[in-house]
């Protein structure tokens, strides 16, 4: 026992003696620079030059240790305290850090001023061409989200993509995304955020799937002001997770602990754990304990309000940089004088970088202010009434562009009806600033590349005398079979998708034919299923991830809304996650199997395409369109359409359906009926009764809600009919209200109406399970007949008889 201990100490001494002095000094320099950045960021907020800051102070040493194991091709799914890690890898310059702190739209390379500080991202697509970057030649950083634990879902997906690349002979080599699946996903999270449900969902999924995911938990003992004892059972995330340790079959998640201030142990631990994950695809969690947070949670308050004097003193004594400094001196790697010089230089370097970043940010605004104030002086001669507004503008202290624009617009309002060359110059200036703002803040919500969904060529379905008539689910089955056969990047997965081929048989028999690697089951965990799809799609794969019923989309809505839908926007076009979510909804029976929450989706998923095929042939064409695009989509299949008969196109794997383009299914002259999905068939049945009354209905299937009628097709119908009814299965004021605004306000359709626009919707409550619940809760053919007949009677009482006598 004693001999073993001596051997261990001797081995440790040998290892210590092998430290590369210059490498250690460089790591220490990065830690000191990062600490100064944190201190400076707080000062910039307190002086009013920045609005808010979250910083990574206290985590410097473990992050430089972690950076040593991070290789090009690997992925980061972190959170907003990873600045030291980014400095160590050279991903973030000091100037870029401060540019983001100031929300500098021109010099923030990670988000173009759209995200708060410490939210990083590396380019994975070209925002102009849409081409993928070679991810093997760079460190890959997925765009941060502020939502606690929001990074966990996609972290699973990045690691899962490595598993898929390793499994696939066709994809393991020769792509810009992977070499035999050797890439590791590094994820970081604060200890308090491990209380979030998605953290536990991902831990469980990672253990089941066995993917190269390594999670680092930074434990500073608090969640903002709430101590860990109120956050985590046993007060320790590693203790709670001990049951996830691998069993005799090596299934599970390896759990490690280390102190945040032990530099040599951290370096050794990260190297060992990451090497294992890379080679064996073994997930792991590293619990970094005794982390300090010298400035508290953020610039919003002081941690002295909730930490005891003893705790604050302990944090000063066990500051990770101080502890590293003491270790370096003890090991003879640096003298106190050298350390002092490094600290002094770090302070000077950060200050100089801060000054350069501020000048780059502020100078254009200063010049713009001089320009507009010059115009004001010219206007005063002919417009003396603006004197007070000009004075207000002159008193602004370091204004931003929007404040200058606000003043200018009010001065223009003050001079309405008057004219002068100076006023016209101001109007021109306002238009220029508004155009600049549009470019800075209103671009890249959807793809602007040649691969945008709107630019996918339209290929019509082809039929012949031999084209068979099939059930709707068989149409989809033939489609999925064809596309999986053709493209090794396509994967289908979700609850019950693999072995039984999904609950409606769209994937029936395809796992047996194409293998479990391509068509597979998942656990019941919608949030992390979406995460798998996110990571796969960002690494060049083409996932079709299923949410079994539309009602259950709520479980997966957070990652779609907070991550996928805004990803391209919040990165200013340099990242995208072109996944496809397959689901089914609208009509069936019961509260949780007949939902049509389209308004919820429209409001929360701007940035995604929301497609609503009326049948399975349309759905197949929409899948084709989205697989050829670089945008994410949800395709909502009609739940009551799988057994309806359709003709199978001869070109099932290649034809496309354009997004954002409605289809006129029946031309008419009296009224325009706008609908989609299962309601199309309801409308057609109601129209048959109306035809007998001499009422001609123009039926339009919008096909996609996002984007919506990009060519303004529907308003052309209103010019002819002068009446419109919007119909769907959402609640009153849901998607119908959205469609009405698009047609009447955006397309200007109001000016062509001779009668009030009407809606036919479901009831405000969910449909009951009873056999007649569907009829009384959702729109039916009789509702269509009565609504349109009454509309016609009110406009032409001489032509029609009063309804019901």
mmCIF file of N, CA, C and O in Angstrom, residues 563-610:
data_model
loop_
_atom_site.group_PDB
_atom_site.id
_atom_site.type_symbol
_atom_site.label_atom_id
_atom_site.label_comp_id
_atom_site.label_asym_id
_atom_site.label_seq_id
_atom_site.Cartn_x
_atom_site.Cartn_y
_atom_site.Cartn_z
ATOM 1 N N UNK A 563 -34.382 27.759 -30.564
ATOM 2 C CA UNK A 563 -33.128 27.398 -31.226
ATOM 3 C C UNK A 563 -33.289 27.385 -32.744
ATOM 4 O O UNK A 563 -32.731 28.218 -33.458
ATOM 5 N N UNK A 564 -34.080 26.479 -33.267
ATOM 6 C CA UNK A 564 -34.153 26.271 -34.714
ATOM 7 C C UNK A 564 -34.711 27.484 -35.453
ATOM 8 O O UNK A 564 -34.106 27.988 -36.398
ATOM 9 N N UNK A 565 -35.890 27.944 -35.033
ATOM 10 C CA UNK A 565 -36.585 28.983 -35.793
ATOM 11 C C UNK A 565 -35.786 30.278 -35.878
ATOM 12 O O UNK A 565 -35.824 30.975 -36.888
ATOM 13 N N UNK A 566 -35.054 30.611 -34.821
ATOM 14 C CA UNK A 566 -34.319 31.874 -34.818
ATOM 15 C C UNK A 566 -32.825 31.689 -35.081
ATOM 16 O O UNK A 566 -32.069 32.664 -35.009
ATOM 17 N N UNK A 567 -32.383 30.485 -35.399
ATOM 18 C CA UNK A 567 -30.949 30.231 -35.528
ATOM 19 C C UNK A 567 -30.318 31.051 -36.642
ATOM 20 O O UNK A 567 -29.299 31.725 -36.446
ATOM 21 N N UNK A 568 -30.899 31.027 -37.826
ATOM 22 C CA UNK A 568 -30.329 31.782 -38.932
ATOM 23 C C UNK A 568 -30.370 33.283 -38.613
ATOM 24 O O UNK A 568 -29.419 34.009 -38.875
ATOM 25 N N UNK A 569 -31.478 33.726 -38.031
ATOM 26 C CA UNK A 569 -31.609 35.153 -37.708
ATOM 27 C C UNK A 569 -30.579 35.588 -36.671
ATOM 28 O O UNK A 569 -29.880 36.584 -36.862
ATOM 29 N N UNK A 570 -30.484 34.847 -35.567
ATOM 30 C CA UNK A 570 -29.646 35.334 -34.473
ATOM 31 C C UNK A 570 -28.153 35.201 -34.760
ATOM 32 O O UNK A 570 -27.336 35.776 -34.041
ATOM 33 N N UNK A 571 -27.798 34.437 -35.811
ATOM 34 C CA UNK A 571 -26.390 34.357 -36.206
ATOM 35 C C UNK A 571 -26.100 35.217 -37.426
ATOM 36 O O UNK A 571 -25.021 35.136 -38.002
ATOM 37 N N UNK A 572 -27.084 36.029 -37.826
ATOM 38 C CA UNK A 572 -26.906 36.903 -38.986
ATOM 39 C C UNK A 572 -26.581 36.101 -40.239
ATOM 40 O O UNK A 572 -25.802 36.523 -41.092
ATOM 41 N N UNK A 573 -27.170 34.899 -40.317
ATOM 42 C CA UNK A 573 -27.076 34.111 -41.543
ATOM 43 C C UNK A 573 -25.974 33.086 -41.601
ATOM 44 O O UNK A 573 -25.854 32.374 -42.599
ATOM 45 N N UNK A 574 -25.145 32.937 -40.540
ATOM 46 C CA UNK A 574 -23.982 32.039 -40.646
ATOM 47 C C UNK A 574 -24.258 30.628 -40.120
ATOM 48 O O UNK A 574 -23.386 29.767 -40.184
ATOM 49 N N UNK A 575 -25.465 30.393 -39.582
ATOM 50 C CA UNK A 575 -25.820 29.045 -39.149
ATOM 51 C C UNK A 575 -27.265 28.742 -39.530
ATOM 52 O O UNK A 575 -28.101 29.640 -39.611
ATOM 53 N N UNK A 576 -27.535 27.467 -39.758
ATOM 54 C CA UNK A 576 -28.899 27.013 -40.013
ATOM 55 C C UNK A 576 -29.026 25.562 -39.574
ATOM 56 O O UNK A 576 -28.022 24.846 -39.480
ATOM 57 N N UNK A 577 -30.245 25.154 -39.300
ATOM 58 C CA UNK A 577 -30.521 23.763 -38.913
ATOM 59 C C UNK A 577 -31.675 23.259 -39.778
ATOM 60 O O UNK A 577 -32.833 23.261 -39.349
ATOM 61 N N UNK A 578 -31.382 22.810 -41.002
ATOM 62 C CA UNK A 578 -32.450 22.452 -41.955
ATOM 63 C C UNK A 578 -33.075 21.077 -41.711
ATOM 64 O O UNK A 578 -33.056 20.196 -42.560
ATOM 65 N N UNK A 579 -33.636 20.906 -40.531
ATOM 66 C CA UNK A 579 -34.309 19.652 -40.192
ATOM 67 C C UNK A 579 -35.730 19.655 -40.739
ATOM 68 O O UNK A 579 -36.269 20.698 -41.115
ATOM 69 N N UNK A 580 -36.335 18.482 -40.767
ATOM 70 C CA UNK A 580 -37.758 18.362 -41.081
ATOM 71 C C UNK A 580 -38.438 17.661 -39.910
ATOM 72 O O UNK A 580 -38.013 16.582 -39.482
ATOM 73 N N UNK A 581 -39.485 18.289 -39.399
ATOM 74 C CA UNK A 581 -40.308 17.674 -38.362
ATOM 75 C C UNK A 581 -41.564 17.139 -39.034
ATOM 76 O O UNK A 581 -42.306 17.886 -39.679
ATOM 77 N N UNK A 582 -41.765 15.849 -38.902
ATOM 78 C CA UNK A 582 -42.961 15.218 -39.450
ATOM 79 C C UNK A 582 -43.954 15.003 -38.314
ATOM 80 O O UNK A 582 -43.608 14.480 -37.251
ATOM 81 N N UNK A 583 -45.188 15.424 -38.529
ATOM 82 C CA UNK A 583 -46.208 15.193 -37.522
ATOM 83 C C UNK A 583 -47.564 15.046 -38.209
ATOM 84 O O UNK A 583 -47.680 15.165 -39.429
ATOM 85 N N UNK A 584 -48.579 14.759 -37.429
ATOM 86 C CA UNK A 584 -49.927 14.575 -37.968
ATOM 87 C C UNK A 584 -50.922 15.205 -37.015
ATOM 88 O O UNK A 584 -50.743 15.184 -35.802
ATOM 89 N N UNK A 585 -51.973 15.800 -37.569
ATOM 90 C CA UNK A 585 -52.936 16.464 -36.707
ATOM 91 C C UNK A 585 -54.250 16.724 -37.401
ATOM 92 O O UNK A 585 -54.607 16.065 -38.371
ATOM 93 N N UNK A 586 -54.963 17.708 -36.892
ATOM 94 C CA UNK A 586 -56.297 18.098 -37.332
ATOM 95 C C UNK A 586 -57.334 17.110 -36.792
ATOM 96 O O UNK A 586 -57.532 17.072 -35.585
ATOM 97 N N UNK A 587 -57.897 16.253 -37.592
ATOM 98 C CA UNK A 587 -59.084 15.529 -37.163
ATOM 99 C C UNK A 587 -58.799 14.097 -36.710
ATOM 100 O O UNK A 587 -58.029 13.390 -37.328
ATOM 101 N N UNK A 588 -59.411 13.732 -35.624
ATOM 102 C CA UNK A 588 -59.525 12.344 -35.191
ATOM 103 C C UNK A 588 -60.508 12.377 -34.028
ATOM 104 O O UNK A 588 -61.605 12.884 -34.178
ATOM 105 N N UNK A 589 -60.088 11.886 -32.867
ATOM 106 C CA UNK A 589 -60.992 11.882 -31.717
ATOM 107 C C UNK A 589 -60.205 12.160 -30.451
ATOM 108 O O UNK A 589 -59.082 11.688 -30.279
ATOM 109 N N UNK A 590 -60.810 12.919 -29.564
ATOM 110 C CA UNK A 590 -60.232 13.084 -28.248
ATOM 111 C C UNK A 590 -59.401 14.352 -28.096
ATOM 112 O O UNK A 590 -58.915 14.940 -29.050
ATOM 113 N N UNK A 591 -59.256 14.738 -26.856
ATOM 114 C CA UNK A 591 -58.620 16.007 -26.517
ATOM 115 C C UNK A 591 -57.167 16.075 -26.975
ATOM 116 O O UNK A 591 -56.701 17.134 -27.392
ATOM 117 N N UNK A 592 -56.435 14.960 -26.931
ATOM 118 C CA UNK A 592 -55.014 14.997 -27.259
ATOM 119 C C UNK A 592 -54.667 14.278 -28.559
ATOM 120 O O UNK A 592 -53.512 13.972 -28.794
ATOM 121 N N UNK A 593 -55.673 14.006 -29.390
ATOM 122 C CA UNK A 593 -55.389 13.366 -30.668
ATOM 123 C C UNK A 593 -56.167 14.004 -31.816
ATOM 124 O O UNK A 593 -56.369 13.389 -32.846
ATOM 125 N N UNK A 594 -56.588 15.227 -31.619
ATOM 126 C CA UNK A 594 -57.343 15.888 -32.678
ATOM 127 C C UNK A 594 -56.998 17.371 -32.738
ATOM 128 O O UNK A 594 -57.811 18.182 -33.157
ATOM 129 N N UNK A 595 -55.796 17.683 -32.298
ATOM 130 C CA UNK A 595 -55.413 19.084 -32.201
ATOM 131 C C UNK A 595 -55.011 19.703 -33.521
ATOM 132 O O UNK A 595 -54.554 19.034 -34.438
ATOM 133 N N UNK A 596 -55.201 21.012 -33.597
ATOM 134 C CA UNK A 596 -54.785 21.771 -34.765
ATOM 135 C C UNK A 596 -54.289 23.143 -34.297
ATOM 136 O O UNK A 596 -54.817 24.178 -34.698
ATOM 137 N N UNK A 597 -53.269 23.164 -33.430
ATOM 138 C CA UNK A 597 -52.804 24.432 -32.842
ATOM 139 C C UNK A 597 -51.917 25.219 -33.799
ATOM 140 O O UNK A 597 -50.759 25.536 -33.504
ATOM 141 N N UNK A 598 -52.466 25.541 -34.949
ATOM 142 C CA UNK A 598 -51.664 26.185 -35.984
ATOM 143 C C UNK A 598 -51.265 27.608 -35.604
ATOM 144 O O UNK A 598 -50.173 28.068 -35.925
ATOM 145 N N UNK A 599 -52.161 28.319 -34.905
ATOM 146 C CA UNK A 599 -51.826 29.668 -34.472
ATOM 147 C C UNK A 599 -50.641 29.682 -33.536
ATOM 148 O O UNK A 599 -49.780 30.571 -33.600
ATOM 149 N N UNK A 600 -50.583 28.698 -32.641
ATOM 150 C CA UNK A 600 -49.446 28.573 -31.734
ATOM 151 C C UNK A 600 -48.150 28.408 -32.523
ATOM 152 O O UNK A 600 -47.129 29.046 -32.230
ATOM 153 N N UNK A 601 -48.182 27.579 -33.538
ATOM 154 C CA UNK A 601 -46.989 27.322 -34.345
ATOM 155 C C UNK A 601 -46.589 28.556 -35.147
ATOM 156 O O UNK A 601 -45.405 28.916 -35.217
ATOM 157 N N UNK A 602 -47.580 29.209 -35.743
ATOM 158 C CA UNK A 602 -47.296 30.396 -36.545
ATOM 159 C C UNK A 602 -46.638 31.477 -35.697
ATOM 160 O O UNK A 602 -45.694 32.143 -36.119
ATOM 161 N N UNK A 603 -47.121 31.639 -34.476
ATOM 162 C CA UNK A 603 -46.602 32.704 -33.616
ATOM 163 C C UNK A 603 -45.223 32.390 -33.054
ATOM 164 O O UNK A 603 -44.413 33.293 -32.871
ATOM 165 N N UNK A 604 -44.947 31.116 -32.803
ATOM 166 C CA UNK A 604 -43.709 30.777 -32.110
ATOM 167 C C UNK A 604 -42.609 30.255 -33.021
ATOM 168 O O UNK A 604 -41.466 30.108 -32.574
ATOM 169 N N UNK A 605 -42.914 29.995 -34.282
ATOM 170 C CA UNK A 605 -41.929 29.351 -35.146
ATOM 171 C C UNK A 605 -41.619 30.164 -36.403
ATOM 172 O O UNK A 605 -41.304 29.598 -37.448
ATOM 173 N N UNK A 606 -41.691 31.490 -36.319
ATOM 174 C CA UNK A 606 -41.249 32.298 -37.458
ATOM 175 C C UNK A 606 -39.775 32.006 -37.694
ATOM 176 O O UNK A 606 -38.954 32.098 -36.785
ATOM 177 N N UNK A 607 -39.438 31.701 -38.928
ATOM 178 C CA UNK A 607 -38.094 31.242 -39.257
ATOM 179 C C UNK A 607 -38.105 29.800 -39.737
ATOM 180 O O UNK A 607 -37.144 29.335 -40.336
ATOM 181 N N UNK A 608 -39.203 29.089 -39.476
ATOM 182 C CA UNK A 608 -39.407 27.752 -40.020
ATOM 183 C C UNK A 608 -40.510 27.806 -41.070
ATOM 184 O O UNK A 608 -41.353 28.702 -41.058
ATOM 185 N N UNK A 609 -40.520 26.837 -41.963
ATOM 186 C CA UNK A 609 -41.642 26.673 -42.886
ATOM 187 C C UNK A 609 -42.679 25.779 -42.223
ATOM 188 O O UNK A 609 -42.319 24.736 -41.653
ATOM 189 N N UNK A 610 -43.931 26.188 -42.270
ATOM 190 C CA UNK A 610 -45.020 25.364 -41.733
ATOM 191 C C UNK A 610 -45.918 24.982 -42.896
ATOM 192 O O UNK A 610 -46.611 25.833 -43.478
#
